[in-house]
C-alpha cells in the first residue's frame, strides 16, 4: 500500500498519458490494419493540432476554437491521404512509407516556419486545466477525464466498426484489400474514413495532452507519435483494444520509471519494450498471425 | 573506350579535382560568400559517405533500416572521446573530474576505432533485429537508435561520454581535402564490395529472399554482413561529421537525421551509389548555400516579398522532396551507375533529346486527349 501511496501521482500521470497515447495509437493501428503503412506523419499531425489550438484561441472564443481545431485536423488528415498516399496505392510499400516520412519532414518544417522555432504555450482550458486533489495527490482535472473520455471514444469506435455497414467495409478491407475491392467496396472512401477517424482522435488527444504538457514545439509530436506506435505494435497492430491496452501500459510504466528517478531512460524503456515484444511475440498481444506465401 | 583508358581518365579527373580544391582553398578567403563551397564539399562528402552506407543496406540489400543516426552517434563519440588532448580534458569534462580516459590515440586510428565500435554495436543489434521483416525492422532499428542516444546521455556514463554536455576540443582537420579523400576511399571500398560476389548476394536478397535462399545464399549471414559494414562506414561518417562540426552532442542525432539520409538515398535512387553521391551534394548545396536567400527578407523597392523569412527555405525544400518522392519515385539515377560510356552517350543524345521534347509533349497531349474522349 505504501508503494501505491508514494507513487500515486506517477500512476495517475501514467494513466492520463496512457489515454492520450491510446488516442494517437488508434490512428496508427487502423491505418496499418488497412493500408499496411506506418503513418510516420501521424505524430506530426498531432503536433499540428496542438499548434492550431495555440493559434485558434487567439482568433476566436474557446467554444468555437475546440471544434475548429478538430475539424482542421480532420481535413488535414484527409488531405494528406489524398495527396501523399493515394497516388502510391499500387507502389511498393517502402515507397509509401518514404512518402509518409517526407510528409512528416514537411509538417515539421512548416511548423518550424510558422512558430519561428519558439516553443508556444498551450492555452489553459477552463475546468479541465483546474487542479484537484485525489487521495492527497494534486493533479489536473484533465488527468482524471482523459481515461474516461478515451474509453468512451474507444467503445464508440468499436461499436462503429462492429455494427455499421461502413465498419463492416473497413473490416473487410483490412482482411483482404483486393477481394474487398472486387466485392464492390469503395476502397478510397474506406481509407479516407480511416484517416478521418484517426485524425479526429489525434486532435482530441492533442487537446488533452497539451493541456497537461503545455509546450508545443515543432518536434513535440515525434516522441508521443513513436510511443503511440510502439503501443500499437505492443497490442498487436491492427487491433484497437490492443492499442489501447498497450498505450496504458506504456504510459504507466514510463511514469513509474520517471518516479524512480531514471528519467533519461523513460523513452528508451518504450523502445526496449518494443524490441522485446518484436522478438518474443512479433504479432503483439492481440495481433493475428500473418503467413508469407511464396 | 578500353578499360585502361577509362582508368586513366578517372584518375586524371580525380587528380584535377583535388588539385582544384587545394588551389581554391588557398585563394578564397574565409569571409567571402564562396567559402560556402568548402562547407558544401566537406559536409557533402561526409553526407555522401553516410548516404552510400545507408544505400548499401536499404537500396542494395533491401532491408529497411532506420538506425543510421545511432551508428553515427557511436562513431562520433568514439572518435571524440579518444582524441581530446589530455591537457584539455579537465576543461571539457568539468562536471566529471576530467573524465575517466586519460590518454589519446592518433587521429587515423581513432577514426578506424569509430567505425569498429559502431560495427560491434551493429553486430549485437543485428542478432535479434535482422530476423524481423520490413516495417518491423524499420521500427526496431529506429528504437535502437533512440536507446543508444539515451544511453550516451546518461549521467552515470558521464566520465566517458560527458553526459548530455557537449564534447569539444578534439582533433579536427585543417584542409577540405581530408574529408573528401577519406570519404572517397570509403565509398570506393563500398563500390568494390557491391561488385563482388557478396554484393551480388545482397542484390539477390533484395530481389527475392526466398529465391535467394533456395539458391544457397545464407540469408542471415549476408544480412548481418551488410548491416555491420554499413554501420562501420556510418561510424566513420559520424567521426568525420564530428571533425567537421568541431563540437558534438548526443541530442543532435535524432530520428530526423536518419530521415534526412533516407530522403537523400531516395532522391538519388535506391540502389545507385552515384545517385546517393549526387543527391548528397545537391541536398547540402541547396540547404546550406543556394536556397539561403529564401531565409532572409527581401525588398524590391518598398515592396516586401511575402513569405520570405527564417525557416522558409526548409519548407520549400521539403515540398521539393515530396514532389520527387511522389512523381519521380526512381530518383535521379534509378539503379543506374556512372560510367564514362554512359556519360558520352548522354552527351551524344542530348541535342536529339532536346529537339524531340516538343514532339514528345505533343504526343503526350494527344494521348491525354484520347483518354479524355
XYZ file of C-alpha atoms in Angstrom:
667
model
C 0.000 0.000 0.000
C 2.909 2.305 0.735
C 4.172 1.819 -2.797
C 0.839 2.919 -4.197
C 0.651 5.955 -1.916
C 4.157 7.098 -2.769
C 3.711 6.570 -6.461
C 0.113 7.735 -6.826
C 0.991 10.962 -8.680
C 3.073 8.996 -11.161
C 0.437 6.339 -11.636
C -2.230 9.000 -12.197
C 0.011 10.814 -14.680
C 0.733 7.479 -16.334
C -2.925 6.600 -16.754
C -3.603 10.021 -18.200
C -0.663 9.954 -20.619
C -1.600 6.393 -21.488
C -5.071 7.544 -22.503
C -3.583 10.253 -24.680
C -1.184 7.786 -26.300
C -4.129 5.461 -26.844
C -5.973 8.100 -28.846
C -2.943 8.522 -31.109
C -2.214 4.806 -31.268
C -5.669 4.047 -32.671
C -4.827 6.203 -35.685
C -1.667 4.179 -36.273
C -3.242 0.818 -35.788
C -6.252 1.490 -38.018
C -4.140 2.839 -40.858
C -1.744 -0.073 -40.541
C -4.602 -2.527 -40.449
C -5.959 -1.263 -43.745
C -3.009 0.067 -45.741
C -0.135 -1.871 -44.092
C 1.527 1.521 -43.739
C 3.303 3.008 -40.736
C 1.971 6.520 -40.969
C 5.070 8.349 -39.737
C 3.259 11.657 -40.241
C 0.616 10.830 -37.626
C 2.687 12.153 -34.713
C 3.251 15.384 -36.599
C -0.471 15.705 -37.293
C -0.893 15.542 -33.552
C 1.663 18.343 -33.167
C -0.053 20.460 -35.843
C -3.353 20.005 -33.993
C -1.649 21.280 -30.840
C -0.181 24.245 -32.686
C -3.549 25.020 -34.236
C -5.025 25.018 -30.732
C -2.496 27.665 -29.689
C -3.387 29.916 -32.617
C -7.123 29.217 -32.725
C -7.785 30.627 -29.240
C -6.303 33.934 -30.295
C -8.651 34.116 -33.273
C -11.968 33.017 -31.766
C -13.658 32.193 -28.467
C -12.768 28.911 -26.854
C -16.085 27.143 -27.501
C -15.502 27.676 -31.222
C -11.781 27.061 -31.110
C -12.005 23.440 -29.948
C -14.349 22.287 -32.733
C -12.287 24.318 -35.184
C -9.087 22.520 -34.186
C -10.757 19.146 -34.534
C -12.268 19.948 -37.933
C -8.991 21.411 -39.175
C -7.059 18.298 -38.170
C -9.604 16.021 -39.791
C -9.385 17.961 -43.045
C -5.592 17.906 -42.859
C -5.550 14.145 -42.325
C -7.932 13.632 -45.225
C -5.872 15.906 -47.484
C -2.580 14.196 -46.602
C -4.005 10.817 -47.508
C -5.333 12.102 -50.833
C -2.167 13.949 -51.820
C 0.647 11.825 -50.431
C -0.619 8.245 -50.148
C -3.344 7.778 -52.732
C -1.091 8.245 -55.799
C 1.141 5.484 -54.432
C -1.593 2.905 -53.939
C -0.032 0.435 -56.370
C 3.594 1.283 -55.486
C 5.752 -0.925 -53.238
C 5.116 -0.492 -49.518
C 8.514 1.053 -48.969
C 7.653 3.973 -51.295
C 4.516 4.777 -49.321
C 6.452 4.664 -46.073
C 9.068 7.029 -47.522
C 6.276 9.326 -48.627
C 4.989 9.286 -45.034
C 8.450 10.234 -43.781
C 8.502 13.035 -46.357
C 5.156 14.348 -45.081
C 6.459 14.227 -41.533
C 9.535 16.210 -42.600
C 7.311 18.743 -44.373
C 4.952 19.204 -41.420
C 7.841 19.699 -39.008
C 9.494 22.276 -41.250
C 6.175 24.027 -41.767
C 5.661 24.222 -38.015
C 9.210 25.494 -37.595
C 8.496 28.215 -40.151
C 5.197 29.273 -38.593
C 6.406 29.337 -34.995
C 9.862 30.660 -35.840
C 11.334 27.859 -33.739
C 9.844 29.163 -30.481
C 8.037 26.925 -28.042
C 4.407 28.022 -27.881
C 2.408 27.702 -24.693
C -0.860 25.843 -24.976
C -3.822 27.880 -23.690
C -5.331 26.687 -20.442
C -8.856 25.492 -20.997
C -11.212 26.302 -18.087
C -12.260 23.407 -15.890
C -10.029 20.742 -17.431
C -6.886 22.694 -16.525
C -8.027 23.200 -12.915
C -6.170 21.364 -10.208
C -7.865 18.823 -7.948
C -6.763 16.631 -5.066
C -7.124 12.866 -5.389
C -6.222 10.811 -2.295
C -3.838 13.552 -1.267
C -2.157 13.852 -4.664
C -2.555 17.101 -6.578
C -3.306 16.813 -10.256
C -5.206 18.475 -13.074
C -8.799 17.609 -13.954
C -7.598 16.580 -17.399
C -5.701 13.697 -15.790
C -8.966 12.307 -14.492
C -11.144 12.831 -17.533
C -8.626 11.504 -20.060
C -9.084 7.800 -19.285
C -12.862 8.187 -19.127
C -13.027 10.068 -22.395
C -10.586 7.657 -24.047
C -12.586 4.615 -23.058
C -15.862 6.257 -24.136
C -14.402 7.090 -27.548
C -12.932 3.617 -27.947
C -16.254 1.963 -27.108
C -17.984 4.210 -29.636
C -15.366 3.328 -32.233
C -15.630 -0.406 -31.602
C -19.426 -0.165 -31.913
C -18.987 1.738 -35.172
C -16.647 -0.895 -36.548
C -18.669 -3.898 -35.442
C -22.220 -2.724 -36.075
C -22.356 -0.383 -39.039
C -22.076 -1.033 -42.729
C -19.047 1.238 -43.052
C -17.408 -0.609 -40.164
C -18.033 -3.900 -41.909
C -16.431 -2.483 -45.050
C -13.408 -1.434 -43.003
C -13.036 -4.901 -41.530
C -13.320 -6.416 -44.963
C -10.688 -4.112 -46.436
C -8.265 -4.817 -43.620
C -8.758 -8.560 -44.128
C -8.199 -8.593 -47.862
C -7.705 -5.461 -49.895
C -8.161 -6.923 -53.361
C -11.157 -9.116 -52.620
C -12.903 -6.268 -50.845
C -12.465 -4.168 -53.954
C -13.867 -6.942 -56.126
C -16.897 -7.154 -53.839
C -17.757 -3.565 -54.704
C -16.452 -1.821 -51.605
C -15.267 1.682 -52.382
C -11.712 1.332 -51.122
C -10.869 5.004 -51.357
C -13.754 6.145 -49.199
C -12.996 3.462 -46.597
C -9.380 4.600 -46.435
C -10.424 8.243 -46.224
C -12.763 7.402 -43.368
C -9.933 5.635 -41.573
C -7.754 8.704 -41.831
C -10.638 10.937 -40.715
C -11.242 8.846 -37.600
C -7.519 8.690 -36.878
C -7.112 12.460 -37.218
C -10.192 13.138 -35.113
C -8.825 11.021 -32.266
C -5.375 12.598 -32.648
C -6.948 16.061 -32.363
C -8.828 15.094 -29.189
C -5.621 13.531 -27.893
C -3.668 16.705 -28.624
C -6.124 18.858 -26.661
C -5.797 16.566 -23.661
C -2.050 16.056 -23.971
C -1.082 19.685 -24.395
C -3.389 20.778 -21.565
C -1.072 18.683 -19.433
C 2.303 19.357 -21.076
C 1.830 22.885 -22.321
C 4.908 23.356 -24.508
C 4.137 22.985 -28.217
C 7.204 22.893 -30.463
C 7.766 21.535 -33.965
C 9.230 18.284 -32.661
C 6.615 17.839 -29.936
C 4.800 15.229 -31.993
C 7.737 12.941 -32.725
C 8.108 11.247 -29.335
C 4.410 10.788 -28.475
C 3.937 9.586 -32.039
C 6.668 6.952 -31.789
C 5.447 5.827 -28.379
C 1.897 5.526 -29.605
C 3.210 3.465 -32.470
C 5.057 1.206 -30.059
C 1.801 0.872 -28.123
C 0.062 -0.185 -31.314
C 2.726 -2.810 -32.025
C 2.677 -3.980 -28.429
C -1.056 -4.541 -28.520
C -0.877 -6.274 -31.885
C -1.018 -3.940 -34.802
C -4.435 -3.705 -36.382
C -6.231 -4.390 -33.104
C -7.936 -1.410 -31.442
C -8.341 -2.825 -27.899
C -4.727 -3.993 -28.141
C -3.524 -0.491 -28.971
C -5.460 0.977 -26.031
C -4.124 -1.561 -23.527
C -0.601 -1.156 -24.911
C -0.840 2.616 -24.602
C -1.971 2.455 -20.965
C 0.814 0.021 -20.077
C 3.439 2.215 -21.738
C 2.107 5.396 -20.147
C 2.077 3.924 -16.645
C 5.476 2.200 -16.884
C 7.098 5.300 -18.322
C 5.857 7.490 -15.478
C 6.835 4.986 -12.804
C 10.344 4.947 -14.297
C 10.370 8.731 -14.108
C 9.226 8.468 -10.491
C 12.066 6.120 -9.612
C 14.487 8.739 -10.968
C 15.586 7.169 -14.256
C 14.140 9.943 -16.422
C 16.861 9.518 -19.084
C 15.616 6.021 -19.724
C 11.870 6.653 -19.797
C 11.986 6.961 -23.602
C 14.497 4.176 -24.015
C 12.265 1.863 -21.972
C 9.493 2.188 -24.537
C 11.804 1.076 -27.307
C 13.294 -1.697 -25.229
C 9.745 -2.944 -24.682
C 9.157 -2.753 -28.425
C 12.241 -4.793 -29.206
C 11.407 -7.414 -26.598
C 7.868 -7.805 -27.906
C 9.053 -7.952 -31.516
C 11.458 -10.738 -30.674
C 9.243 -12.726 -28.324
C 5.857 -12.262 -29.963
C 6.064 -10.226 -33.165
C 2.295 -10.200 -33.612
C 1.735 -8.402 -30.301
C -0.810 -9.202 -27.626
C -3.900 -9.454 -29.824
C -2.470 -9.485 -33.327
C -3.319 -12.066 -35.934
C -0.631 -14.215 -37.401
C 0.405 -13.378 -40.923
C 1.877 -16.095 -43.065
C 4.046 -15.220 -46.039
C 3.218 -17.246 -49.097
C 5.592 -17.697 -51.972
C 36.865 3.016 -74.708
C 39.200 0.418 -73.324
C 39.403 -0.355 -69.661
C 42.864 1.166 -69.356
C 41.733 4.398 -70.954
C 38.808 4.671 -68.556
C 41.082 4.142 -65.575
C 43.430 6.797 -66.828
C 40.584 9.235 -67.443
C 39.119 8.641 -63.962
C 42.491 9.145 -62.307
C 43.091 12.370 -64.230
C 39.652 13.758 -63.349
C 40.093 12.931 -59.655
C 43.601 14.422 -59.584
C 42.440 17.595 -61.329
C 39.501 17.915 -58.940
C 41.684 17.509 -55.843
C 44.256 19.955 -57.202
C 41.468 22.451 -57.914
C 40.131 22.159 -54.356
C 43.650 22.614 -52.972
C 44.209 25.621 -55.200
C 40.859 27.284 -54.445
C 41.331 26.767 -50.735
C 44.474 28.853 -50.982
C 42.856 31.793 -52.768
C 39.288 32.041 -51.435
C 39.233 33.994 -48.168
C 37.034 32.646 -45.400
C 34.815 35.759 -45.283
C 33.724 35.572 -48.934
C 30.436 34.051 -49.998
C 32.303 31.448 -51.959
C 33.746 29.872 -48.813
C 30.355 28.141 -48.621
C 31.752 25.992 -51.427
C 34.020 24.276 -48.920
C 31.232 23.742 -46.432
C 29.319 22.060 -49.226
C 32.296 19.965 -50.308
C 33.168 18.845 -46.774
C 29.687 18.233 -45.427
C 28.542 16.944 -48.801
C 31.234 14.281 -48.923
C 30.501 13.209 -45.331
C 26.789 13.013 -46.118
C 27.637 11.118 -49.308
C 29.541 8.511 -47.304
C 26.673 8.001 -44.836
C 24.093 8.014 -47.629
C 26.048 5.384 -49.560
C 26.383 3.280 -46.421
C 22.624 3.561 -45.904
C 22.055 2.687 -49.541
C 24.098 -0.481 -49.034
C 21.506 -1.743 -46.530
C 18.317 -0.119 -47.815
C 18.917 0.005 -51.544
C 21.150 -2.979 -52.244
C 20.132 -5.494 -49.589
C 16.516 -4.364 -49.344
C 16.473 -4.105 -45.557
C 14.541 -1.084 -44.360
C 16.878 0.038 -41.575
C 16.496 3.400 -39.842
C 19.384 3.191 -37.388
C 21.958 5.303 -39.209
C 21.881 8.268 -36.812
C 22.534 5.926 -33.889
C 25.612 4.420 -35.523
C 26.881 7.865 -36.475
C 26.451 8.879 -32.854
C 28.558 5.945 -31.696
C 31.227 6.761 -34.257
C 31.284 10.444 -33.424
C 31.588 9.769 -29.687
C 34.184 7.028 -30.101
C 36.293 9.403 -32.135
C 35.835 12.447 -29.908
C 36.394 10.672 -26.611
C 39.758 9.299 -27.678
C 41.197 12.399 -29.355
C 40.566 15.174 -26.819
C 44.081 16.239 -25.757
C 44.883 15.211 -22.183
C 45.602 18.809 -21.233
C 42.092 19.878 -22.276
C 40.209 17.087 -20.590
C 39.778 18.911 -17.302
C 38.029 21.763 -19.152
C 35.809 19.530 -21.295
C 34.812 17.113 -18.542
C 34.361 19.872 -15.995
C 31.433 18.147 -14.288
C 33.115 14.759 -14.193
C 36.572 15.497 -12.727
C 38.328 15.426 -16.057
C 36.822 12.166 -17.181
C 37.960 8.577 -16.911
C 40.104 8.221 -20.007
C 43.445 9.979 -19.717
C 45.172 9.203 -22.994
C 44.721 9.971 -26.682
C 45.243 7.898 -29.773
C 46.306 9.122 -33.234
C 43.579 10.533 -35.459
C 43.785 7.796 -38.072
C 43.328 5.022 -35.505
C 40.586 6.975 -33.756
C 38.598 7.169 -36.992
C 39.113 3.468 -37.584
C 38.087 2.779 -33.996
C 34.910 4.839 -34.529
C 33.958 2.523 -37.374
C 34.846 -0.623 -35.451
C 32.863 0.343 -32.334
C 29.832 1.175 -34.487
C 30.243 -2.167 -36.286
C 30.395 -4.105 -32.996
C 27.194 -2.436 -31.814
C 25.592 -3.201 -35.172
C 26.602 -6.844 -34.871
C 24.981 -7.146 -31.446
C 21.845 -5.256 -32.516
C 21.637 -7.249 -35.719
C 21.474 -10.600 -33.919
C 17.868 -10.164 -32.784
C 16.675 -7.402 -35.128
C 17.589 -8.753 -38.542
C 15.160 -11.622 -38.155
C 12.292 -9.142 -38.412
C 10.518 -8.215 -41.629
C 10.320 -4.875 -43.459
C 8.451 -2.312 -41.356
C 9.070 -4.070 -38.062
C 12.768 -3.929 -38.849
C 12.453 -0.200 -39.564
C 10.817 0.478 -36.227
C 13.169 -1.776 -34.260
C 16.291 -0.124 -35.705
C 14.769 3.296 -35.076
C 14.106 2.190 -31.499
C 17.688 1.021 -31.030
C 18.985 4.354 -32.310
C 16.869 6.104 -29.681
C 18.074 3.759 -26.937
C 21.697 4.419 -27.934
C 21.030 8.141 -27.717
C 19.528 7.766 -24.251
C 22.487 5.688 -23.044
C 25.029 8.230 -24.287
C 23.189 10.983 -22.432
C 23.070 9.006 -19.207
C 24.797 10.778 -16.359
C 26.272 7.587 -14.900
C 28.388 7.235 -18.053
C 29.431 10.873 -17.732
C 33.134 10.184 -17.042
C 33.327 8.729 -20.554
C 30.607 10.435 -22.589
C 30.339 13.708 -20.651
C 26.633 13.016 -20.058
C 24.360 15.307 -22.015
C 27.016 18.028 -22.261
C 28.963 18.982 -25.350
C 32.172 17.228 -26.330
C 34.671 19.677 -27.795
C 38.340 20.470 -28.339
C 39.036 17.127 -30.022
C 41.348 16.908 -33.023
C 39.937 18.246 -36.292
C 41.260 18.582 -39.820
C 42.809 21.619 -41.487
C 42.086 21.153 -45.175
C 38.857 20.339 -47.008
C 40.871 17.670 -48.833
C 40.854 15.453 -45.730
C 37.131 14.594 -45.599
C 36.924 14.440 -49.398
C 39.749 11.908 -49.681
C 38.664 9.916 -46.618
C 35.068 9.645 -47.860
C 36.284 8.893 -51.387
C 38.320 5.927 -50.154
C 35.444 4.590 -48.048
C 32.957 4.900 -50.909
C 35.421 3.157 -53.239
C 35.626 0.254 -50.771
C 31.811 0.013 -50.678
C 31.803 0.025 -54.512
C 34.258 -2.869 -54.598
C 32.113 -4.756 -52.091
C 28.963 -4.247 -54.123
C 30.661 -5.501 -57.295
C 31.988 -8.595 -55.523
C 30.164 -11.879 -55.069
C 28.883 -10.591 -51.721
C 27.322 -7.615 -53.481
C 25.551 -9.962 -55.888
C 24.242 -11.961 -52.961
C 22.914 -8.743 -51.375
C 21.095 -7.864 -54.576
C 19.662 -11.357 -54.799
C 18.271 -10.985 -51.269
C 16.746 -7.654 -52.244
C 15.020 -9.114 -55.274
C 13.560 -12.178 -53.599
C 14.515 -13.584 -50.215
C 13.022 -16.990 -50.732
C 14.562 -17.457 -54.161
C 17.929 -16.260 -52.827
C 17.771 -18.766 -50.002
C 16.896 -21.505 -52.441
C 19.998 -20.616 -54.441
C 22.107 -21.345 -51.373
C 22.637 -17.834 -50.023
C 22.778 -17.785 -46.241
C 20.178 -15.065 -45.615
C 21.061 -14.175 -42.063
C 24.813 -14.161 -42.634
C 24.580 -11.830 -45.602
C 22.058 -9.511 -43.986
C 24.266 -9.313 -40.919
C 27.313 -8.617 -43.103
C 25.608 -5.823 -44.995
C 24.254 -4.296 -41.780
C 27.615 -4.406 -39.982
C 29.580 -2.978 -42.912
C 27.035 -0.225 -43.406
C 27.292 0.681 -39.723
C 31.083 0.611 -39.877
C 31.041 3.310 -42.537
C 28.249 5.213 -40.791
C 30.522 5.259 -37.727
C 33.373 6.671 -39.790
C 30.930 9.187 -41.247
C 29.959 10.155 -37.701
C 33.615 10.661 -36.759
C 34.174 12.881 -39.801
C 30.991 14.819 -39.025
C 32.313 15.407 -35.506
C 35.536 16.766 -37.026
C 33.538 18.984 -39.351
C 31.349 20.409 -36.582
C 34.193 20.652 -34.009
C 31.642 20.012 -31.219
C 29.145 17.194 -30.784
C 26.201 16.486 -28.580
C 24.174 13.282 -28.443
C 20.852 15.132 -28.626
C 21.553 16.162 -32.242
C 21.495 12.572 -33.540
C 17.727 12.198 -33.638
C 15.490 10.133 -35.864
C 15.070 13.263 -38.012
C 18.713 12.879 -39.026
C 18.125 9.342 -40.264
C 15.114 10.567 -42.218
C 17.348 13.114 -43.936
C 19.690 10.385 -45.121
C 16.791 8.220 -46.204
C 15.406 11.082 -48.283
C 18.852 11.633 -49.840
C 19.034 7.956 -50.771
C 15.557 8.117 -52.295
C 16.289 11.305 -54.232
C 19.455 9.772 -55.643
C 17.821 6.446 -56.388
C 17.604 3.345 -54.200
C 20.407 1.080 -55.297
C 22.637 3.616 -57.029
C 25.875 4.778 -55.423
C 26.327 7.555 -57.963
C 22.795 8.712 -57.231
C 23.430 8.865 -53.482
C 26.589 10.910 -54.006
C 24.962 13.369 -56.404
C 21.916 13.703 -54.152
C 24.066 14.344 -51.070
C 25.910 17.203 -52.696
C 22.693 18.649 -54.130
C 20.950 18.311 -50.762
C 23.724 20.041 -48.836
C 24.319 22.676 -51.529
C 20.622 23.599 -51.650
C 20.199 23.618 -47.903
C 23.392 25.384 -46.886
C 24.024 27.641 -49.824
C 21.741 28.028 -52.842
C 18.432 28.319 -51.006
C 19.801 30.555 -48.250
C 18.236 33.613 -49.871
C 14.775 32.237 -49.023
C 15.529 32.743 -45.353
C 16.248 36.474 -45.495
C 13.662 39.181 -46.022
C 13.822 40.736 -49.451
C 12.635 44.184 -50.517
C 12.073 45.186 -54.122
C 11.737 48.952 -53.791
C 9.253 49.359 -50.950
C 7.559 46.066 -51.614
C 8.444 43.256 -49.239
C 8.382 39.919 -50.992
C 5.884 37.857 -48.971
C 6.671 34.604 -47.131
C 10.437 35.079 -47.106
C 11.701 34.759 -43.556
C 13.698 32.374 -41.411
C 12.673 28.776 -41.987
C 11.047 29.248 -45.400
C 13.999 27.527 -47.064
C 13.240 24.272 -45.307
C 9.565 24.433 -46.252
C 10.354 24.910 -49.950
C 12.932 22.213 -49.637
C 10.585 19.657 -48.138
C 7.931 20.434 -50.752
C 10.519 19.701 -53.457
C 11.407 16.453 -51.711
C 7.728 15.457 -51.568
C 7.390 16.132 -55.295
C 10.387 13.904 -56.008
C 9.075 11.161 -53.730
C 5.632 11.262 -55.330
C 6.367 11.810 -59.004
C 9.959 10.730 -59.605
C 9.922 7.632 -57.499
C 13.087 6.269 -59.134
C 15.115 9.311 -58.127
C 17.882 10.891 -60.145
C 19.700 7.736 -61.173
C 17.262 4.869 -60.595
C 19.521 1.858 -60.181
C 21.994 3.013 -62.838
C 25.607 3.895 -62.091
C 28.047 6.347 -63.525
C 30.190 5.173 -66.421
C 32.255 7.035 -68.972
C 30.413 5.361 -71.822
C 27.068 6.344 -70.301
C 28.222 9.937 -69.959
C 29.424 10.043 -73.557
C 26.172 8.559 -74.783
C 24.203 11.087 -72.749
C 26.083 13.993 -74.323
C 25.728 12.476 -77.784
C 21.985 12.067 -77.366
C 21.470 15.429 -75.692
C 20.827 17.530 -78.846
C 18.438 14.881 -80.139
C 16.624 14.700 -76.804
C 16.196 18.466 -76.639
C 14.927 18.561 -80.229
C 12.435 15.795 -79.541
C 10.894 17.497 -76.470
C 8.194 19.394 -78.449
C 7.303 16.200 -80.299
C 7.100 14.204 -77.081
C 4.911 16.839 -75.456
C 2.608 16.832 -78.469
C 2.331 13.064 -78.352
C 1.630 13.185 -74.623
C -1.108 15.781 -75.099
C -2.647 13.740 -77.882
C -2.655 10.658 -75.686
C -4.292 12.536 -72.835
C -6.879 13.977 -75.217
C -7.649 10.452 -76.415
C -8.033 9.224 -72.868
C -10.333 12.111 -72.057
C -12.526 11.300 -75.032
